[in-house]
Short mmCIF file of C-alpha atoms and ligand atoms in Angstrom, two decimals:
data_model
loop_
_atom_site.label_atom_id
_atom_site.label_comp_id
_atom_site.label_asym_id
_atom_site.label_seq_id
_atom_site.Cartn_x
_atom_site.Cartn_y
_atom_site.Cartn_z
CA UNK A 1 26.55 -11.45 88.24
CA UNK A 2 28.34 -14.09 86.37
CA UNK A 3 25.00 -14.73 84.08
CA UNK A 4 24.49 -10.91 83.44
CA UNK A 5 27.96 -10.59 82.40
CA UNK A 6 27.65 -13.50 79.96
CA UNK A 7 24.27 -12.34 78.31
CA UNK A 8 25.68 -8.81 77.91
CA UNK A 9 29.01 -10.62 75.98
CA UNK A 10 26.81 -12.47 74.18
CA UNK A 11 24.65 -9.86 73.00
CA UNK A 12 27.63 -7.51 72.26
CA UNK A 13 28.83 -10.42 70.09
CA UNK A 14 25.54 -10.36 68.41
CA UNK A 15 25.50 -7.06 67.75
CA UNK A 16 28.93 -7.04 66.24
CA UNK A 17 28.06 -10.02 64.03
CA UNK A 18 25.17 -8.45 62.67
CA UNK A 19 27.49 -5.20 62.18
CA UNK A 20 29.89 -7.03 60.33
CA UNK A 21 27.02 -8.86 58.07
CA UNK A 22 25.29 -5.54 57.42
CA UNK A 23 28.46 -4.06 56.39
CA UNK A 24 29.42 -7.00 54.11
CA UNK A 25 26.23 -6.83 52.32
CA UNK A 26 26.37 -3.30 52.12
CA UNK A 27 29.79 -3.72 50.50
CA UNK A 28 28.38 -6.56 48.11
CA UNK A 29 25.26 -4.56 47.16
CA UNK A 30 27.61 -1.90 45.92
CA UNK A 31 29.62 -4.21 44.04
CA UNK A 32 26.44 -5.56 42.60
CA UNK A 33 25.38 -2.44 41.55
CA UNK A 34 28.51 -1.55 39.75
CA UNK A 35 28.21 -4.72 37.98
CA UNK A 36 24.58 -4.15 36.82
CA UNK A 37 25.87 -0.57 35.69
CA UNK A 38 28.44 -2.15 33.81
CA UNK A 39 26.48 -4.82 32.11
CA UNK A 40 23.64 -1.82 31.61
CA UNK A 41 25.93 0.11 29.77
CA UNK A 42 26.92 -2.89 27.77
CA UNK A 43 23.72 -3.77 26.85
CA UNK A 44 22.85 -0.28 25.66
CA UNK A 45 25.94 -0.15 23.60
CA UNK A 46 25.15 -3.55 22.06
CA UNK A 47 21.52 -2.04 21.42
CA UNK A 48 22.94 0.87 19.60
CA UNK A 49 25.00 -1.28 17.46
CA UNK A 50 22.19 -3.85 16.53
CA UNK A 51 19.86 -0.61 15.65
CA UNK A 52 22.56 0.85 13.43
CA UNK A 53 22.84 -2.92 11.73
CA UNK A 54 18.96 -2.60 11.47
CA UNK A 55 19.19 0.76 9.87
CA UNK A 56 21.57 -0.53 7.08
CA UNK A 57 19.49 -3.39 6.51
CA UNK A 58 16.55 -1.13 6.09
CA UNK A 59 18.57 1.29 3.42
CA UNK A 60 19.66 -1.83 1.81
CA UNK A 61 16.64 -3.18 1.08
CA UNK A 62 15.04 0.11 -0.20
CA UNK A 63 17.71 0.29 -2.37
CA UNK A 64 17.67 -3.33 -3.62
CA UNK A 65 13.94 -2.68 -4.15
CA UNK A 66 14.75 0.32 -6.18
CA UNK A 67 17.34 -1.17 -8.57
CA UNK A 68 16.09 -4.75 -8.71
CA UNK A 69 12.30 -3.79 -9.29
CA UNK A 70 12.47 -0.63 -11.73
CA UNK A 71 14.24 -2.10 -14.73
CA UNK A 72 11.69 -4.69 -14.38
CA UNK A 73 8.51 -3.24 -14.79
CA UNK A 74 9.47 -1.73 -18.47
CA UNK A 75 11.28 -4.99 -19.46
CA UNK A 76 7.61 -6.68 -18.77
CA UNK A 77 6.15 -3.31 -20.41
CA UNK A 78 8.17 -3.88 -23.42
CA UNK A 79 8.02 -7.07 -23.99
CA UNK A 80 4.29 -6.85 -24.01
CA UNK A 81 4.47 -4.36 -26.26
CA UNK A 82 5.91 -6.60 -29.11
CA UNK A 83 3.43 -7.30 -31.77
CA UNK A 84 3.14 -11.11 -31.68
CA UNK A 85 0.74 -11.34 -35.04
CA UNK A 86 4.13 -10.16 -36.95
CA UNK A 87 5.98 -12.68 -35.48
CA UNK A 88 6.59 -16.13 -36.78
CA UNK A 89 5.08 -19.46 -34.33
CA UNK A 90 8.96 -20.15 -33.28
CA UNK A 91 9.55 -16.36 -32.12
CA UNK A 92 6.49 -15.84 -30.75
CA UNK A 93 7.08 -19.10 -28.48
CA UNK A 94 10.32 -17.24 -27.68
CA UNK A 95 8.59 -14.08 -26.87
CA UNK A 96 5.90 -15.85 -24.44
CA UNK A 97 8.84 -17.58 -22.66
CA UNK A 98 10.87 -14.34 -22.11
CA UNK A 99 7.56 -12.58 -20.89
CA UNK A 100 7.03 -15.45 -18.53
CA UNK A 101 10.32 -15.74 -16.88
CA UNK A 102 10.51 -11.65 -16.81
CA UNK A 103 7.24 -11.78 -14.25
CA UNK A 104 8.56 -14.68 -12.64
CA UNK A 105 11.63 -12.66 -11.80
CA UNK A 106 9.53 -9.70 -11.01
CA UNK A 107 7.49 -11.86 -8.42
CA UNK A 108 10.54 -13.53 -6.84
CA UNK A 109 12.08 -10.13 -6.21
CA UNK A 110 8.74 -9.04 -4.68
CA UNK A 111 8.25 -12.12 -2.48
CA UNK A 112 12.34 -11.49 -1.28
CA UNK A 113 11.46 -8.01 -0.38
CA UNK A 114 8.54 -8.84 1.63
CA UNK A 115 9.92 -11.74 3.58
CA UNK A 116 12.98 -9.58 4.44
CA UNK A 117 10.45 -6.49 5.24
CA UNK A 118 8.46 -8.91 7.69
CA UNK A 119 11.23 -10.49 9.32
CA UNK A 120 13.04 -7.11 10.12
CA UNK A 121 9.91 -5.83 11.06
CA UNK A 122 9.90 -2.73 8.63
CA UNK A 123 6.83 -3.89 6.67
CA UNK A 124 4.30 -1.30 7.00
CA UNK A 125 0.65 -2.31 7.58
CA UNK A 126 -2.28 0.13 6.99
CA UNK A 127 -4.57 -0.88 9.77
CA UNK A 128 -8.35 -1.03 9.39
CA UNK A 129 -11.45 -2.73 10.04
CA UNK A 130 -11.48 -5.49 7.34
CA UNK A 131 -14.65 -7.28 6.17
CA UNK A 132 -12.84 -11.06 5.50
CA UNK A 133 -16.46 -11.47 3.40
CA UNK A 134 -15.09 -8.93 0.56
CA UNK A 135 -11.40 -10.32 0.90
CA UNK A 136 -12.67 -13.91 0.42
CA UNK A 137 -15.04 -12.35 -2.84
CA UNK A 138 -12.18 -10.34 -4.36
CA UNK A 139 -9.65 -13.27 -4.19
CA UNK A 140 -11.88 -16.05 -5.53
CA UNK A 141 -13.13 -14.11 -8.43
CA UNK A 142 -9.49 -12.93 -9.37
CA UNK A 143 -8.49 -17.17 -9.20
CA UNK A 144 -11.75 -18.22 -11.08
CA UNK A 145 -9.79 -18.02 -14.60
CA UNK A 146 -6.78 -19.81 -13.71
CA UNK A 147 -9.13 -22.55 -12.07
CA UNK A 148 -11.59 -22.67 -14.86
CA UNK A 149 -8.70 -23.30 -17.41
CA UNK A 150 -7.60 -26.30 -15.21
CA UNK A 151 -11.35 -27.51 -15.59
CA UNK A 152 -11.45 -27.05 -11.49
CA UNK A 153 -14.46 -25.21 -9.66
CA UNK A 154 -14.32 -22.82 -7.02
CA UNK A 155 -17.01 -22.72 -4.30
CA UNK A 156 -17.27 -20.08 -1.25
CA UNK A 157 -19.15 -21.24 1.93
CA UNK A 158 -19.67 -18.50 4.17
CA UNK A 159 -22.24 -16.63 6.29
CA UNK A 160 -23.56 -13.37 4.76
CA UNK A 161 -22.00 -11.08 7.40
CA UNK A 162 -18.39 -11.98 9.45
CA UNK A 163 -17.59 -9.74 12.23
CA UNK A 164 -14.80 -7.73 11.14
CA UNK A 165 -10.89 -8.30 12.17
CA UNK A 166 -8.31 -5.70 12.41
CA UNK A 167 -5.91 -6.02 9.58
CA UNK A 168 -4.47 -4.98 6.50
CA UNK A 169 -7.00 -5.64 3.53
CA UNK A 170 -3.91 -5.89 0.92
CA UNK A 171 -1.78 -8.25 3.04
CA UNK A 172 -4.71 -10.20 4.08
CA UNK A 173 -5.76 -10.43 0.35
CA UNK A 174 -2.26 -11.91 -0.41
CA UNK A 175 -2.24 -14.26 2.11
CA UNK A 176 -5.39 -15.88 0.27
CA UNK A 177 -4.18 -15.34 -3.22
CA UNK A 178 -1.30 -17.40 -1.88
CA UNK A 179 -2.96 -20.04 -0.70
CA UNK A 180 -5.69 -20.20 -3.55
CA UNK A 181 -2.65 -20.20 -6.16
CA UNK A 182 -1.23 -22.93 -4.45
CA UNK A 183 -4.55 -24.85 -4.20
CA UNK A 184 -4.91 -24.55 -8.19
CA UNK A 185 -1.22 -25.11 -8.78
CA UNK A 186 -1.68 -28.56 -6.99
CA UNK A 187 -4.98 -29.94 -8.09
CA UNK A 188 -5.71 -31.66 -10.98
CA UNK A 189 -9.17 -32.92 -10.43
CA UNK A 190 -12.42 -31.40 -8.57
CA UNK A 191 -11.71 -27.93 -7.17
CA UNK A 192 -11.55 -25.58 -4.45
CA UNK A 193 -13.68 -24.51 -1.67
CA UNK A 194 -13.44 -21.22 0.53
CA UNK A 195 -15.06 -21.70 3.73
CA UNK A 196 -15.28 -19.06 6.32
CA UNK A 197 -16.89 -18.78 9.93
CA UNK A 198 -16.93 -17.47 13.26
CA UNK A 199 -15.66 -19.46 16.10
CA UNK A 200 -15.63 -17.82 19.58
CA UNK A 201 -13.45 -14.75 19.51
CA UNK A 202 -12.04 -16.04 16.03
CA UNK A 203 -12.54 -15.99 12.38
CA UNK A 204 -11.57 -19.11 10.66
CA UNK A 205 -10.91 -19.08 6.93
CA UNK A 206 -10.18 -22.45 5.02
CA UNK A 207 -9.19 -23.05 1.59
CA UNK A 208 -9.60 -26.77 0.84
CA UNK A 209 -8.39 -28.51 -2.37
CA UNK A 210 -9.01 -31.74 -3.75
CA UNK A 211 -5.53 -31.74 -4.92
CA UNK A 212 -2.24 -34.24 -4.40
CA UNK A 213 -2.09 -33.78 -0.72
CA UNK A 214 1.11 -33.49 1.28
CA UNK A 215 2.83 -35.87 3.69
CA UNK A 216 3.17 -35.49 7.37
CA UNK A 217 6.64 -35.30 7.03
CA UNK A 218 6.45 -32.52 4.89
CA UNK A 219 3.56 -30.78 6.44
CA UNK A 220 5.89 -29.64 9.35
CA UNK A 221 8.17 -27.83 6.99
CA UNK A 222 5.99 -26.13 4.51
CA UNK A 223 6.03 -22.65 6.45
CA UNK A 224 9.92 -22.63 6.43
CA UNK A 225 11.17 -19.93 3.63
CA UNK A 226 11.81 -21.82 0.65
CA UNK A 227 10.83 -25.19 1.23
CA UNK A 228 9.08 -27.28 -1.30
CA UNK A 229 7.88 -30.64 -1.69
CA UNK A 230 9.53 -32.87 -4.33
CA UNK A 231 6.11 -31.94 -6.28
CA UNK A 232 6.64 -28.19 -5.63
CA UNK A 233 10.00 -28.23 -7.14
CA UNK A 234 8.65 -29.63 -10.58
CA UNK A 235 5.92 -27.11 -10.86
CA UNK A 236 7.23 -24.18 -12.60
CA UNK A 237 7.29 -20.46 -11.12
CA UNK A 238 7.49 -21.42 -7.57
CA UNK A 239 10.40 -20.64 -4.82
CA UNK A 240 8.74 -22.24 -1.66
CA UNK A 241 8.35 -18.41 -0.19
CA UNK A 242 4.76 -17.90 -0.60
CA UNK A 243 3.81 -19.73 2.43
CA UNK A 244 6.46 -18.23 4.67
CA UNK A 245 5.15 -14.74 3.85
CA UNK A 246 1.56 -16.02 4.55
CA UNK A 247 2.66 -17.17 8.13
CA UNK A 248 4.96 -14.15 8.94
CA UNK A 249 1.51 -11.84 7.85
CA UNK A 250 -0.68 -13.91 9.81
CA UNK A 251 1.77 -13.56 12.70
CA UNK A 252 1.89 -9.76 12.96
CA UNK A 253 -2.21 -10.10 12.65
CA UNK A 254 -2.04 -11.77 15.96
CA UNK A 255 -3.47 -15.02 14.28
CA UNK A 256 -2.61 -18.59 13.13
CA UNK A 257 -2.20 -20.40 10.26
CA UNK A 258 -1.90 -24.26 9.68
CA UNK A 259 -2.52 -27.22 7.24
CA UNK A 260 -3.91 -30.43 7.41
CA UNK A 261 -3.70 -32.90 4.47
CA UNK A 262 -4.05 -36.61 3.24
CA UNK A 263 -1.69 -37.65 0.66
CA UNK A 264 -3.82 -38.53 -2.66
CA UNK A 265 -7.00 -36.84 -1.16
CA UNK A 266 -6.26 -33.10 -0.86
CA UNK A 267 -5.14 -30.35 1.75
CA UNK A 268 -6.80 -27.97 3.53
CA UNK A 269 -4.75 -24.76 4.50
CA UNK A 270 -6.53 -22.64 7.36
CA UNK A 271 -5.95 -19.38 9.04
CA UNK A 272 -7.76 -17.69 12.13
CA UNK A 273 -7.73 -13.99 13.12
CA UNK A 274 -8.88 -12.63 16.12
CA UNK A 275 -12.54 -10.96 15.94
CA UNK A 276 -11.99 -6.90 16.31
CA UNK A 277 -12.88 -6.16 20.23
N1 ATP B 1 -2.39 -26.82 -1.54
C1 ATP B 1 -1.42 -27.62 -1.77
N2 ATP B 1 -1.12 -28.73 -2.20
C2 ATP B 1 0.04 -29.73 -2.05
N3 ATP B 1 1.09 -28.93 -1.70
C3 ATP B 1 1.34 -27.43 -1.76
C4 ATP B 1 -0.15 -26.93 -1.41
N4 ATP B 1 0.26 -25.49 -1.05
C5 ATP B 1 1.59 -25.71 -0.64
N5 ATP B 1 2.39 -26.95 -1.12
C6 ATP B 1 3.46 -27.25 -0.80
O1 ATP B 1 4.21 -26.35 -0.07
C7 ATP B 1 5.24 -26.01 -1.05
C8 ATP B 1 5.65 -24.52 -0.32
O2 ATP B 1 4.71 -23.68 -0.73
P1 ATP B 1 4.67 -22.26 -1.14
O3 ATP B 1 3.45 -21.25 -1.55
O4 ATP B 1 5.48 -21.65 -0.04
O5 ATP B 1 5.80 -22.43 -2.30
P2 ATP B 1 5.55 -22.44 -3.84
O6 ATP B 1 4.22 -22.40 -4.20
O7 ATP B 1 6.52 -23.48 -4.43
O8 ATP B 1 6.23 -20.97 -4.36
P3 ATP B 1 5.92 -19.50 -4.46
O9 ATP B 1 4.83 -19.59 -3.14
O10 ATP B 1 6.95 -18.77 -3.69
O11 ATP B 1 5.76 -19.05 -5.55
C9 ATP B 1 4.72 -25.94 -2.49
O12 ATP B 1 6.00 -26.25 -3.17
C10 ATP B 1 4.42 -27.46 -2.51
O13 ATP B 1 5.13 -28.51 -2.39
MG1 MG B 2 2.63 -20.94 -3.20
#
């Protein structure tokens, strides 16, 4: 009799305890749900705020693009219209300096706009199947006169056909042109080889130069905005945005970009892009 009483009392106690635990956890769950709702509302508000800041940034960039770029186009145009043959040597040189600097300013404005658009993800890409052999042929033939002027060779090593990649033809050409411009700028003897090949599900493009090379310490920082080595700072016309733009464009293509270099021997800048599935 006593045992039955003790067991019943214990069971009753357990039921009460369980009820207590259930009631308490219900209360905590309600509290947690309230906290979650509050945080969700806060997150939504923060998200809206960010979106409006982003809109402002885009509007500002479009305005800046218009206000800064528009006057530069006629400036270069009119300066180039001046008949150099009628000028004395000193004035001719002054005119050439003015044209060179206006073009430099134009490029700088374009680069700043590009990096701003890439970073705020408003850059528009024209996605299509891209044949990288065409990009390479176009870009190497554009850079050839500049290389020739310095007595440098420009070679390409690639198969007749490469698998297509998904990308924006103009933006990929911009990447290769930046790398080729750098290669010519920092090479005084020898030349530049562009090599392309398929490696598994990637296409790899390399720009190999026999130029001044880059120290290990500098290699780590090259792809940062405005970073230039001491040699880079001395060259006319650079701002250190080229490689940062390349990195962003390649990132949007789900690719990778990297550098190998030996000071005094030369550098290889390479990027890989996934083959179109
Ligand atoms: N092929 C190369 N050989 C040696 N140094 C290089 C080479 N490519 C880039 N660099 C170094 O990396 C720096 C950054 O290159 P990046 O293209 O970003 O800028 P830039 O060429 O100086 O200017 P910009 O491209 O904006 O006109 C250069 O200033 C230079 O110091
Ligand atoms: Mg550059």
